[in-house]
Tab-separated table of C-alpha atoms in Angstrom:
chain	number	residue	atom	x	y	z
A	812	MET	CA	-20.549	-18.606	-9.005
A	813	ILE	CA	-24.026	-20.032	-8.792
A	814	LEU	CA	-25.518	-22.915	-6.832
A	815	ALA	CA	-27.238	-25.793	-8.609
A	816	LYS	CA	-28.305	-29.385	-8.089
A	817	VAL	CA	-27.272	-32.259	-10.306
A	818	VAL	CA	-30.445	-33.622	-11.889
A	819	GLY	CA	-29.162	-35.579	-14.881
A	820	THR	CA	-26.682	-35.978	-17.681
A	821	VAL	CA	-26.333	-34.943	-21.326
A	822	VAL	CA	-24.601	-37.317	-23.736
A	823	CYS	CA	-23.184	-36.220	-27.095
A	824	SER	CA	-21.355	-38.715	-29.288
A	825	SER	CA	-20.514	-36.133	-31.951
A	826	LYS	CA	-18.722	-33.250	-30.258
A	827	ASN	CA	-15.772	-30.941	-30.723
A	828	ASP	CA	-14.804	-30.131	-27.153
A	829	GLY	CA	-11.338	-31.642	-27.501
A	830	MET	CA	-11.863	-33.886	-24.480
A	831	GLU	CA	-12.218	-37.629	-24.209
A	832	GLY	CA	-14.700	-38.903	-21.698
A	833	SER	CA	-15.962	-35.460	-20.754
A	834	ARG	CA	-19.043	-35.681	-18.546
A	835	TYR	CA	-21.801	-33.145	-18.972
A	836	LEU	CA	-24.323	-32.744	-16.214
A	837	LEU	CA	-27.804	-31.326	-16.433
A	838	VAL	CA	-27.992	-29.059	-13.409
A	839	GLU	CA	-30.910	-27.080	-12.046
A	840	LYS	CA	-30.194	-23.743	-10.418
A	841	THR	CA	-31.104	-23.478	-6.746
A	842	ASP	CA	-31.309	-20.795	-4.111
A	843	GLN	CA	-28.894	-20.849	-1.170
A	844	HIS	CA	-31.083	-23.408	0.653
A	845	GLY	CA	-30.710	-25.864	-2.216
A	846	VAL	CA	-34.311	-25.324	-3.364
A	847	LYS	CA	-34.634	-25.787	-7.106
A	848	LYS	CA	-35.681	-22.877	-9.307
A	849	GLY	CA	-36.789	-24.583	-12.529
A	850	ASP	CA	-33.898	-23.051	-14.476
A	851	TYR	CA	-31.448	-25.481	-16.076
A	852	LEU	CA	-28.040	-25.459	-17.722
A	853	VAL	CA	-25.454	-27.993	-18.816
A	854	ALA	CA	-22.174	-27.970	-16.879
A	855	LEU	CA	-18.990	-29.917	-17.393
A	856	ASP	CA	-18.043	-32.036	-14.398
A	857	ILE	CA	-14.545	-33.192	-13.562
A	858	LEU	CA	-15.148	-33.619	-9.835
A	859	GLY	CA	-17.476	-36.602	-9.994
A	860	ALA	CA	-20.548	-34.879	-8.577
A	861	GLY	CA	-23.393	-37.293	-7.925
A	862	TYR	CA	-27.108	-37.188	-8.552
A	863	ASP	CA	-28.934	-34.637	-6.369
A	864	GLU	CA	-25.727	-33.105	-4.987
A	865	LEU	CA	-25.570	-29.336	-4.495
A	866	VAL	CA	-22.692	-27.930	-6.518
A	867	MET	CA	-21.052	-24.584	-7.181
A	868	VAL	CA	-20.855	-23.760	-10.897
A	869	THR	CA	-18.512	-21.243	-12.559
A	870	GLU	CA	-19.793	-19.736	-15.807
A	871	GLY	CA	-18.057	-18.231	-18.807
A	872	SER	CA	-14.366	-18.038	-19.563
A	873	PRO	CA	-13.159	-18.880	-16.056
A	874	SER	CA	-14.507	-22.427	-16.612
A	875	ARG	CA	-11.387	-23.032	-18.636
A	876	GLU	CA	-9.066	-22.376	-15.736
A	877	THR	CA	-8.391	-25.904	-14.520
A	878	PRO	CA	-5.698	-28.257	-15.818
A	879	LEU	CA	-8.345	-30.430	-17.537
A	880	THR	CA	-10.383	-27.637	-19.105
A	881	VAL	CA	-7.653	-25.270	-20.286
A	882	ASN	CA	-8.328	-24.190	-23.856
A	883	LYS	CA	-11.602	-26.115	-24.004
A	884	PRO	CA	-14.869	-24.711	-25.364
A	885	CYS	CA	-16.628	-25.034	-22.016
A	886	ASP	CA	-18.701	-22.200	-20.539
A	887	ALA	CA	-19.938	-23.845	-17.316
A	888	LEU	CA	-17.967	-26.011	-14.900
A	889	VAL	CA	-18.700	-27.667	-11.572
A	890	VAL	CA	-15.955	-26.197	-9.340
A	891	GLY	CA	-17.094	-27.481	-5.969
A	892	ILE	CA	-19.431	-29.870	-4.211
A	893	VAL	CA	-21.124	-27.865	-1.480
A	894	ASP	CA	-20.853	-29.115	2.095
A	895	GLN	CA	-22.442	-26.252	3.935
A	896	VAL	CA	-24.070	-22.886	3.380
A	897	ASP	CA	-24.427	-20.303	6.142
A	898	GLU	CA	-26.681	-17.277	5.976
A	899	ASN	CA	-27.092	-14.655	8.700
A	900	GLU	CA	-24.779	-16.729	10.875
A	901	ARG	CA	-26.971	-19.844	10.758
A	902	VAL	CA	-26.420	-23.056	8.865
A	903	ILE	CA	-29.096	-23.198	6.162
A	904	TYR	CA	-27.770	-26.137	4.126
A	905	ARG	CA	-25.694	-29.142	5.110
A	906	LYS	CA	-24.787	-32.024	2.830
B	27	MET	CA	-23.797	-24.771	-22.083
B	28	ILE	CA	-27.354	-24.530	-23.302
B	29	LEU	CA	-29.536	-26.852	-25.331
B	30	ALA	CA	-31.046	-25.713	-28.617
B	31	LYS	CA	-32.561	-27.067	-31.830
B	32	VAL	CA	-31.305	-26.220	-35.282
B	33	VAL	CA	-34.139	-24.394	-37.050
B	34	GLY	CA	-32.380	-22.626	-39.922
B	35	THR	CA	-29.343	-20.823	-41.262
B	36	VAL	CA	-28.038	-17.270	-41.506
B	37	VAL	CA	-26.025	-16.269	-44.565
B	38	CYS	CA	-23.736	-13.221	-44.670
B	39	SER	CA	-21.681	-12.478	-47.785
B	40	SER	CA	-20.001	-9.442	-46.245
B	41	LYS	CA	-18.392	-10.519	-42.983
B	42	ASN	CA	-15.193	-10.120	-41.006
B	43	ASP	CA	-15.029	-13.367	-39.075
B	44	GLY	CA	-11.739	-14.421	-40.649
B	45	MET	CA	-13.206	-17.770	-41.742
B	46	GLU	CA	-13.964	-19.107	-45.189
B	47	GLY	CA	-17.100	-21.166	-45.512
B	48	SER	CA	-18.193	-20.614	-41.940
B	49	ARG	CA	-21.717	-21.903	-41.372
B	50	TYR	CA	-24.043	-20.000	-39.082
B	51	LEU	CA	-27.100	-21.743	-37.750
B	52	LEU	CA	-30.275	-20.205	-36.448
B	53	VAL	CA	-30.960	-22.188	-33.294
B	54	GLU	CA	-33.898	-22.052	-30.939
B	55	LYS	CA	-33.272	-22.656	-27.256
B	56	THR	CA	-35.016	-25.692	-25.780
B	57	ASP	CA	-35.581	-27.174	-22.376
B	58	GLN	CA	-33.947	-30.486	-21.466
B	59	HIS	CA	-36.744	-32.407	-23.228
B	60	GLY	CA	-35.947	-30.666	-26.507
B	61	VAL	CA	-39.101	-28.538	-26.327
B	62	LYS	CA	-38.559	-25.175	-28.018
B	63	LYS	CA	-38.771	-21.967	-25.999
B	64	GLY	CA	-39.238	-19.293	-28.664
B	65	ASP	CA	-35.824	-17.778	-27.907
B	66	TYR	CA	-33.309	-17.724	-30.771
B	67	LEU	CA	-29.625	-17.087	-31.340
B	68	VAL	CA	-27.114	-17.557	-34.124
B	69	ALA	CA	-24.402	-20.164	-33.495
B	70	LEU	CA	-21.386	-21.134	-35.543
B	71	ASP	CA	-21.397	-24.789	-36.553
B	72	ILE	CA	-18.328	-26.816	-37.410
B	73	LEU	CA	-19.858	-30.204	-36.580
B	74	GLY	CA	-22.361	-30.408	-39.396
B	75	ALA	CA	-25.480	-30.379	-37.267
B	76	GLY	CA	-28.613	-31.007	-39.290
B	77	TYR	CA	-32.049	-29.448	-39.348
B	78	ASP	CA	-34.093	-30.155	-36.199
B	79	GLU	CA	-31.183	-31.744	-34.327
B	80	LEU	CA	-30.771	-31.032	-30.620
B	81	VAL	CA	-27.372	-29.471	-30.002
B	82	MET	CA	-25.295	-28.222	-27.085
B	83	VAL	CA	-24.142	-24.624	-27.552
B	84	THR	CA	-21.243	-22.905	-25.765
B	85	GLU	CA	-21.556	-19.142	-25.413
B	86	GLY	CA	-19.011	-16.359	-25.014
B	87	SER	CA	-15.231	-16.554	-25.136
B	88	PRO	CA	-14.999	-20.342	-24.772
B	89	SER	CA	-16.512	-20.620	-28.281
B	90	ARG	CA	-13.073	-19.761	-29.571
B	91	GLU	CA	-11.469	-22.797	-28.020
B	92	THR	CA	-11.450	-25.208	-30.941
B	93	PRO	CA	-8.769	-25.455	-33.635
B	94	LEU	CA	-11.134	-23.910	-36.210
B	95	THR	CA	-12.452	-21.049	-34.080
B	96	VAL	CA	-9.305	-19.925	-32.280
B	97	ASN	CA	-8.998	-16.145	-32.438
B	98	LYS	CA	-12.302	-15.796	-34.278
B	99	PRO	CA	-15.006	-13.255	-33.348
B	100	CYS	CA	-17.535	-15.958	-32.522
B	101	ASP	CA	-19.617	-15.880	-29.320
B	102	ALA	CA	-21.734	-19.029	-29.777
B	103	LEU	CA	-20.623	-22.434	-31.040
B	104	VAL	CA	-22.286	-25.804	-31.481
B	105	VAL	CA	-20.017	-28.075	-29.398
B	106	GLY	CA	-22.049	-31.262	-29.462
B	107	ILE	CA	-24.959	-33.040	-31.100
B	108	VAL	CA	-27.052	-34.444	-28.278
B	109	ASP	CA	-27.755	-38.178	-28.271
B	110	GLN	CA	-29.459	-38.521	-24.941
B	111	VAL	CA	-30.567	-36.524	-21.920
B	112	ASP	CA	-31.326	-38.128	-18.567
B	113	GLU	CA	-33.166	-36.444	-15.730
B	114	ASN	CA	-33.953	-37.975	-12.360
B	115	GLU	CA	-32.439	-41.231	-13.607
B	116	ARG	CA	-34.827	-41.557	-16.545
B	117	VAL	CA	-34.164	-40.986	-20.215
B	118	ILE	CA	-36.115	-37.871	-21.227
B	119	TYR	CA	-34.640	-37.308	-24.684
B	120	ARG	CA	-33.167	-39.697	-27.224
B	121	LYS	CA	-32.035	-38.767	-30.700
C	147	MET	CA	-24.418	-13.970	-32.210
C	148	ILE	CA	-27.532	-11.881	-32.337
C	149	LEU	CA	-29.396	-10.201	-35.174
C	150	ALA	CA	-29.962	-6.446	-35.167
C	151	LYS	CA	-30.785	-3.577	-37.494
C	152	VAL	CA	-28.684	-0.472	-37.855
C	153	VAL	CA	-30.815	2.456	-36.688
C	154	GLY	CA	-28.256	5.190	-35.999
C	155	THR	CA	-24.825	6.205	-34.785
C	156	VAL	CA	-23.168	7.226	-31.524
C	157	VAL	CA	-20.396	9.819	-31.622
C	158	CYS	CA	-17.862	10.297	-28.819
C	159	SER	CA	-15.071	12.846	-29.184
C	160	SER	CA	-13.504	11.975	-25.830
C	161	LYS	CA	-12.827	8.250	-25.790
C	162	ASN	CA	-10.166	5.751	-24.783
C	163	ASP	CA	-10.797	2.913	-27.212
C	164	GLY	CA	-7.332	3.186	-28.766
C	165	MET	CA	-8.822	3.479	-32.263
C	166	GLU	CA	-8.866	6.404	-34.677
C	167	GLY	CA	-12.023	6.830	-36.682
C	168	SER	CA	-13.864	4.027	-34.967
C	169	ARG	CA	-17.543	4.000	-35.934
C	170	TYR	CA	-20.144	3.100	-33.353
C	171	LEU	CA	-23.589	2.126	-34.511
C	172	LEU	CA	-26.809	2.246	-32.584
C	173	VAL	CA	-28.413	-1.083	-33.388
C	174	GLU	CA	-31.820	-2.445	-32.448
C	175	LYS	CA	-32.142	-6.153	-31.811
C	176	THR	CA	-34.469	-8.021	-34.149
C	177	ASP	CA	-35.973	-11.461	-34.402
C	178	GLN	CA	-34.934	-13.764	-37.241
C	179	HIS	CA	-37.390	-12.039	-39.598
C	180	GLY	CA	-35.663	-8.701	-39.077
C	181	VAL	CA	-38.554	-7.375	-36.970
C	182	LYS	CA	-37.301	-4.907	-34.361
C	183	LYS	CA	-37.677	-5.672	-30.666
C	184	GLY	CA	-37.233	-2.267	-29.012
C	185	ASP	CA	-33.960	-3.353	-27.374
C	186	TYR	CA	-30.858	-1.364	-28.321
C	187	LEU	CA	-27.093	-1.590	-27.958
C	188	VAL	CA	-24.051	0.164	-29.365
C	189	ALA	CA	-21.829	-1.934	-31.645
C	190	LEU	CA	-18.525	-1.147	-33.280
C	191	ASP	CA	-18.647	-1.403	-37.046
C	192	ILE	CA	-15.666	-2.037	-39.275
C	193	LEU	CA	-17.679	-3.494	-42.189
C	194	GLY	CA	-19.440	-0.332	-43.287
C	195	ALA	CA	-22.982	-1.470	-42.506
C	196	GLY	CA	-25.575	0.988	-43.722
C	197	TYR	CA	-28.740	2.412	-42.232
C	198	ASP	CA	-31.534	-0.175	-41.832
C	199	GLU	CA	-29.315	-3.129	-42.756
C	200	LEU	CA	-29.733	-6.390	-40.846
C	201	VAL	CA	-26.452	-7.336	-39.207
C	202	MET	CA	-25.021	-10.124	-37.097
C	203	VAL	CA	-23.441	-8.856	-33.868
C	204	THR	CA	-20.890	-10.682	-31.692
C	205	GLU	CA	-20.910	-9.732	-28.033
C	206	GLY	CA	-18.270	-9.852	-25.290
C	207	SER	CA	-14.618	-10.767	-25.576
C	208	PRO	CA	-14.844	-12.381	-29.037
C	209	SER	CA	-15.501	-8.860	-30.439
C	210	ARG	CA	-11.786	-8.304	-30.091
C	211	GLU	CA	-10.892	-11.113	-32.473
C	212	THR	CA	-10.416	-9.196	-35.710
C	213	PRO	CA	-7.217	-7.514	-36.890
C	214	LEU	CA	-8.728	-4.062	-36.256
C	215	THR	CA	-10.236	-4.749	-32.832
C	216	VAL	CA	-7.523	-6.846	-31.212
C	217	ASN	CA	-6.815	-5.576	-27.707
C	218	LYS	CA	-9.530	-2.946	-27.948
C	219	PRO	CA	-12.118	-2.280	-25.208
C	220	CYS	CA	-15.018	-3.249	-27.439
C	221	ASP	CA	-17.785	-5.608	-26.263
C	222	ALA	CA	-20.035	-5.651	-29.369
C	223	LEU	CA	-18.987	-5.870	-33.008
C	224	VAL	CA	-20.819	-6.121	-36.316
C	225	VAL	CA	-19.335	-9.327	-37.791
C	226	GLY	CA	-21.594	-9.756	-40.804
C	227	ILE	CA	-24.196	-8.079	-42.967
C	228	VAL	CA	-27.018	-10.572	-43.334
C	229	ASP	CA	-28.069	-11.573	-46.840
C	230	GLN	CA	-30.543	-14.293	-46.047
C	231	VAL	CA	-32.145	-16.130	-43.147
C	232	ASP	CA	-33.834	-19.511	-43.540
C	233	GLU	CA	-36.119	-21.088	-40.973
C	234	ASN	CA	-37.835	-24.453	-41.280
C	235	GLU	CA	-36.391	-24.739	-44.780
C	236	ARG	CA	-38.026	-21.559	-46.054
C	237	VAL	CA	-36.451	-18.187	-46.745
C	238	ILE	CA	-37.800	-15.777	-44.119
C	239	TYR	CA	-35.493	-12.807	-44.740
C	240	ARG	CA	-33.678	-11.639	-47.853
C	241	LYS	CA	-31.660	-8.435	-48.144
D	1162	MET	CA	-19.171	-4.011	-11.050
D	1163	ILE	CA	-22.167	-4.600	-8.849
D	1164	LEU	CA	-22.895	-3.810	-5.212
D	1165	ALA	CA	-23.790	-6.573	-2.782
D	1166	LYS	CA	-23.897	-7.335	0.933
D	1167	VAL	CA	-22.130	-10.243	2.558
D	1168	VAL	CA	-24.830	-12.481	4.034
D	1169	GLY	CA	-23.043	-15.797	4.520
D	1170	THR	CA	-20.500	-18.333	3.357
D	1171	VAL	CA	-20.387	-21.392	1.117
D	1172	VAL	CA	-18.070	-24.245	2.067
D	1173	CYS	CA	-16.942	-26.939	-0.390
D	1174	SER	CA	-14.497	-29.617	0.711
D	1175	SER	CA	-14.328	-31.221	-2.724
D	1176	LYS	CA	-13.346	-28.524	-5.213
D	1177	ASN	CA	-11.081	-27.944	-8.174
D	1178	ASP	CA	-10.402	-24.232	-7.952
D	1179	GLY	CA	-6.655	-24.711	-7.518
D	1180	MET	CA	-6.643	-22.619	-4.358
D	1181	GLU	CA	-6.022	-23.588	-0.749
D	1182	GLY	CA	-8.116	-21.852	1.835
D	1183	SER	CA	-10.230	-20.010	-0.698
D	1184	ARG	CA	-13.177	-18.303	0.977
D	1185	TYR	CA	-16.498	-18.162	-0.817
D	1186	LEU	CA	-19.083	-15.687	0.341
D	1187	LEU	CA	-22.802	-15.772	-0.191
D	1188	VAL	CA	-23.613	-12.221	-1.220
D	1189	GLU	CA	-26.964	-10.584	-1.866
D	1190	LYS	CA	-27.151	-7.918	-4.530
D	1191	THR	CA	-28.155	-4.457	-3.333
D	1192	ASP	CA	-29.078	-1.146	-4.845
D	1193	GLN	CA	-26.767	1.841	-4.414
D	1194	HIS	CA	-28.244	2.536	-0.953
D	1195	GLY	CA	-27.217	-0.910	0.243
D	1196	VAL	CA	-30.816	-2.162	0.223
D	1197	LYS	CA	-30.952	-5.882	-0.508
D	1198	LYS	CA	-32.698	-7.131	-3.642
D	1199	GLY	CA	-33.286	-10.828	-2.918
D	1200	ASP	CA	-30.848	-11.889	-5.650
D	1201	TYR	CA	-27.840	-13.925	-4.546
D	1202	LEU	CA	-24.537	-15.146	-5.922
D	1203	VAL	CA	-21.358	-16.739	-4.597
D	1204	ALA	CA	-18.235	-14.569	-4.754
D	1205	LEU	CA	-14.645	-15.370	-3.908
D	1206	ASP	CA	-13.224	-13.137	-1.206
D	1207	ILE	CA	-9.545	-12.382	-0.703
D	1208	LEU	CA	-10.075	-9.045	1.086
D	1209	GLY	CA	-11.563	-10.390	4.296
D	1210	ALA	CA	-14.979	-8.796	3.922
D	1211	GLY	CA	-17.113	-9.235	7.034
D	1212	TYR	CA	-20.728	-10.146	7.611
D	1213	ASP	CA	-23.176	-7.458	6.450
D	1214	GLU	CA	-20.494	-5.355	4.746
D	1215	LEU	CA	-21.317	-3.679	1.446
D	1216	VAL	CA	-18.877	-4.854	-1.210
D	1217	MET	CA	-18.152	-4.248	-4.880
D	1218	VAL	CA	-18.119	-7.461	-6.910
D	1219	THR	CA	-16.479	-7.988	-10.311
D	1220	GLU	CA	-18.063	-10.694	-12.472
D	1221	GLY	CA	-16.736	-12.877	-15.263
D	1222	SER	CA	-13.202	-13.175	-16.561
D	1223	PRO	CA	-11.863	-10.007	-14.910
D	1224	SER	CA	-12.250	-11.805	-11.542
D	1225	ARG	CA	-9.053	-13.597	-12.411
D	1226	GLU	CA	-7.011	-10.412	-12.600
D	1227	THR	CA	-5.477	-10.352	-9.132
D	1228	PRO	CA	-2.241	-12.055	-8.053
D	1229	LEU	CA	-4.226	-14.617	-6.029
D	1230	THR	CA	-6.888	-15.416	-8.602
D	1231	VAL	CA	-4.855	-15.487	-11.808
D	1232	ASN	CA	-5.732	-18.593	-13.802
D	1233	LYS	CA	-8.385	-19.667	-11.326
D	1234	PRO	CA	-11.898	-20.834	-12.284
D	1235	CYS	CA	-13.553	-17.944	-10.465
D	1236	ASP	CA	-16.313	-15.841	-12.069
D	1237	ALA	CA	-17.133	-13.451	-9.199
D	1238	LEU	CA	-14.701	-11.670	-6.885
D	1239	VAL	CA	-15.025	-9.132	-4.088
D	1240	VAL	CA	-12.773	-6.287	-5.333
D	1241	GLY	CA	-13.598	-3.634	-2.782
D	1242	ILE	CA	-15.257	-2.975	0.556
D	1243	VAL	CA	-17.451	0.059	0.029
D	1244	ASP	CA	-16.906	3.062	2.307
D	1245	GLN	CA	-19.205	5.556	0.687
D	1246	VAL	CA	-21.647	5.939	-2.191
D	1247	ASP	CA	-22.679	9.347	-3.532
D	1248	GLU	CA	-25.643	9.932	-5.817
D	1249	ASN	CA	-26.745	13.292	-7.190
D	1250	GLU	CA	-24.018	14.929	-5.123
D	1251	ARG	CA	-25.321	13.609	-1.811
D	1252	VAL	CA	-23.932	10.826	0.368
D	1253	ILE	CA	-26.448	7.980	0.222
D	1254	TYR	CA	-24.387	5.259	1.911
D	1255	ARG	CA	-21.616	5.435	4.483
D	1256	LYS	CA	-19.972	2.440	6.129
E	1201	MET	CA	-21.564	-1.150	-25.384
E	1202	ILE	CA	-24.343	0.441	-23.406
E	1203	LEU	CA	-25.291	4.042	-22.742
E	1204	ALA	CA	-25.491	5.389	-19.189
E	1205	LYS	CA	-25.443	8.624	-17.242
E	1206	VAL	CA	-23.009	9.411	-14.448
E	1207	VAL	CA	-25.057	9.816	-11.285
E	1208	GLY	CA	-22.495	9.413	-8.501
E	1209	THR	CA	-19.359	7.744	-7.192
E	1210	VAL	CA	-18.438	4.659	-5.175
E	1211	VAL	CA	-15.476	4.868	-2.804
E	1212	CYS	CA	-13.659	1.805	-1.443
E	1213	SER	CA	-10.609	2.238	0.804
E	1214	SER	CA	-9.994	-1.498	1.077
E	1215	LYS	CA	-9.708	-2.903	-2.440
E	1216	ASN	CA	-7.634	-5.280	-4.494
E	1217	ASP	CA	-7.940	-3.810	-7.977
E	1218	GLY	CA	-4.199	-3.193	-8.283
E	1219	MET	CA	-4.766	0.461	-9.150
E	1220	GLU	CA	-3.951	3.600	-7.199
E	1221	GLY	CA	-6.478	6.387	-7.406
E	1222	SER	CA	-8.945	4.390	-9.453
E	1223	ARG	CA	-12.262	6.234	-9.755
E	1224	TYR	CA	-15.491	4.245	-9.700
E	1225	LEU	CA	-18.635	5.872	-10.959
E	1226	LEU	CA	-22.201	4.982	-10.179
E	1227	VAL	CA	-23.886	5.078	-13.560
E	1228	GLU	CA	-27.525	4.657	-14.477
E	1229	LYS	CA	-28.360	2.969	-17.758
E	1230	THR	CA	-30.233	5.111	-20.269
E	1231	ASP	CA	-31.958	4.638	-23.573
E	1232	GLN	CA	-30.493	6.225	-26.715
E	1233	HIS	CA	-32.148	9.560	-25.838
E	1234	GLY	CA	-30.282	9.705	-22.543
E	1235	VAL	CA	-33.435	8.934	-20.553
E	1236	LYS	CA	-32.612	7.027	-17.368
E	1237	LYS	CA	-33.931	3.503	-16.862
E	1238	GLY	CA	-33.569	2.976	-13.100
E	1239	ASP	CA	-30.902	0.293	-13.617
E	1240	TYR	CA	-27.479	0.984	-12.098
E	1241	LEU	CA	-23.948	-0.379	-12.238
E	1242	VAL	CA	-20.492	0.672	-11.096
E	1243	ALA	CA	-18.020	1.518	-13.870
E	1244	LEU	CA	-14.352	2.413	-13.723
E	1245	ASP	CA	-13.597	5.813	-15.203
E	1246	ILE	CA	-10.249	6.878	-16.591
E	1247	LEU	CA	-11.657	9.586	-18.904
E	1248	GLY	CA	-12.782	12.051	-16.275
E	1249	ALA	CA	-16.496	11.875	-17.027
E	1250	GLY	CA	-18.481	14.436	-15.101
E	1251	TYR	CA	-21.746	14.339	-13.208
E	1252	ASP	CA	-24.796	13.864	-15.470
E	1253	GLU	CA	-22.717	13.199	-18.598
E	1254	LEU	CA	-23.895	10.523	-21.022
E	1255	VAL	CA	-21.197	7.886	-21.418
E	1256	MET	CA	-20.597	4.695	-23.358
E	1257	VAL	CA	-19.713	1.749	-21.115
E	1258	THR	CA	-17.948	-1.464	-22.147
E	1259	GLU	CA	-18.761	-4.510	-20.028
E	1260	GLY	CA	-16.871	-7.715	-19.269
E	1261	SER	CA	-13.361	-8.685	-20.275
E	1262	PRO	CA	-12.907	-5.983	-22.936
E	1263	SER	CA	-12.861	-3.418	-20.085
E	1264	ARG	CA	-9.301	-4.498	-19.476
E	1265	GLU	CA	-8.146	-3.458	-22.939
E	1266	THR	CA	-6.727	-0.020	-22.212
E	1267	PRO	CA	-3.180	0.780	-21.071
E	1268	LEU	CA	-4.463	1.687	-17.580
E	1269	THR	CA	-6.798	-1.267	-17.077
E	1270	VAL	CA	-4.778	-4.112	-18.548
E	1271	ASN	CA	-4.788	-7.083	-16.191
E	1272	LYS	CA	-7.113	-5.346	-13.765
E	1273	PRO	CA	-10.193	-6.961	-12.186
E	1274	CYS	CA	-12.561	-4.489	-13.809
E	1275	ASP	CA	-15.746	-5.595	-15.599
E	1276	ALA	CA	-17.191	-2.206	-16.645
E	1277	LEU	CA	-15.326	0.781	-18.064
E	1278	VAL	CA	-16.329	4.186	-19.388
E	1279	VAL	CA	-14.867	4.135	-22.917
E	1280	GLY	CA	-16.380	7.319	-24.295
E	1281	ILE	CA	-18.209	10.503	-23.405
E	1282	VAL	CA	-21.096	10.765	-25.825
E	1283	ASP	CA	-21.370	13.917	-27.939
E	1284	GLN	CA	-24.213	12.951	-30.205
E	1285	VAL	CA	-26.636	10.124	-30.935
E	1286	ASP	CA	-28.491	9.854	-34.241
E	1287	GLU	CA	-31.473	7.584	-34.838
E	1288	ASN	CA	-33.389	7.242	-38.088
E	1289	GLU	CA	-31.194	9.976	-39.560
E	1290	ARG	CA	-32.159	12.559	-36.954
E	1291	VAL	CA	-30.142	13.867	-34.011
E	1292	ILE	CA	-31.836	12.578	-30.858
E	1293	TYR	CA	-29.174	13.510	-28.300
E	1294	ARG	CA	-26.569	16.275	-28.268
E	1295	LYS	CA	-24.234	17.028	-25.376
């Protein structure tokens, strides 16, 4: 999984994802400290992540492995809202 | 998912994709503003995306997760035509 | 999908791909004009693509989605022989 | 698979991975000598890998192929704790 | 598929790959001539590839598509031992 921050949203009226009300977030990849890297992707969100939150994103086929995304053409999913990151036994990020 | 603009088409008469009339688009990756990056791929389109439209593309296995692409050897699919992108609570792209 | 030109073949006598007579092509990635990029991969071919032909290659799991490749350990497949590529409403490649 | 060292943990209270008590590790990719490369990812751990251990990580869909991760939205899994690496017939890493 | 040379082995006593006696090889990616590139990965081997042999490696989900690797958390598999590579109608590698 990768870490990313929610920076915006992407709205498509014409789509074929088989989901009503799906919410696509524009997320910017970050390092483990939550520092943005300038590299963006669009991830489906079913957790209700908010603007500027640090999230954990699953890419590829495993994105389909939740009850709401099963058999959906989604290749990036927010699977967690990050509370804390530890590195070398120190807290380096806290929500 | 990634954002890309439709810049052309790719036509194959000899193919083994198991689909009649499949339409392959040449798309150029863009940033979230719709600015082209010079990086291209070929994506299957079943939405009818038009020339120069900003689209959302799913890559890999999840591309097969629509009624028309199930069990097809497709690794990139247009899943949405983008209407609007917001970043930092401002509209940065509108169709 | 990506575009590539057939530049050679790879022969393995000892293999565990579960296929008899499978034909592996050495292909070189190209841009949309068919200009080679110096980046190579090995793709399974069941279409009979010939030397120097421009082909469309599917990567990853979707390569298994043809009657001949189902349940085979193949991660790159020639899915089409390209006849024509259009960009910005002009023909930029013709077979 | 890739080699990586365990450098920390990522904690998410709000998540939709369908697992209770799942443990996410921050791992840093290494070369075959165990030397860190400055490139990080988050991997699910069900083996109990400890801080600074060299581990083998599977990426993508195959991460779901253990009894505990089947049908889970996980794209990176610790599949082994490395005891020894040999290169050119010499031991280059030992736990 | 990619080409790589067998340069060593990786041994894990604690693992959760669901296989007894699985053999993980350290392989170094090569170009089509068999020239090493300095880029390494760990691949499962069920063919018995030997030290310094040129092999063809399948990555991602398709690695699971052999009788021995089905439903295993393996993302790279040796699927062939290369006998010969031709490029531009000349033999450029022979075992």
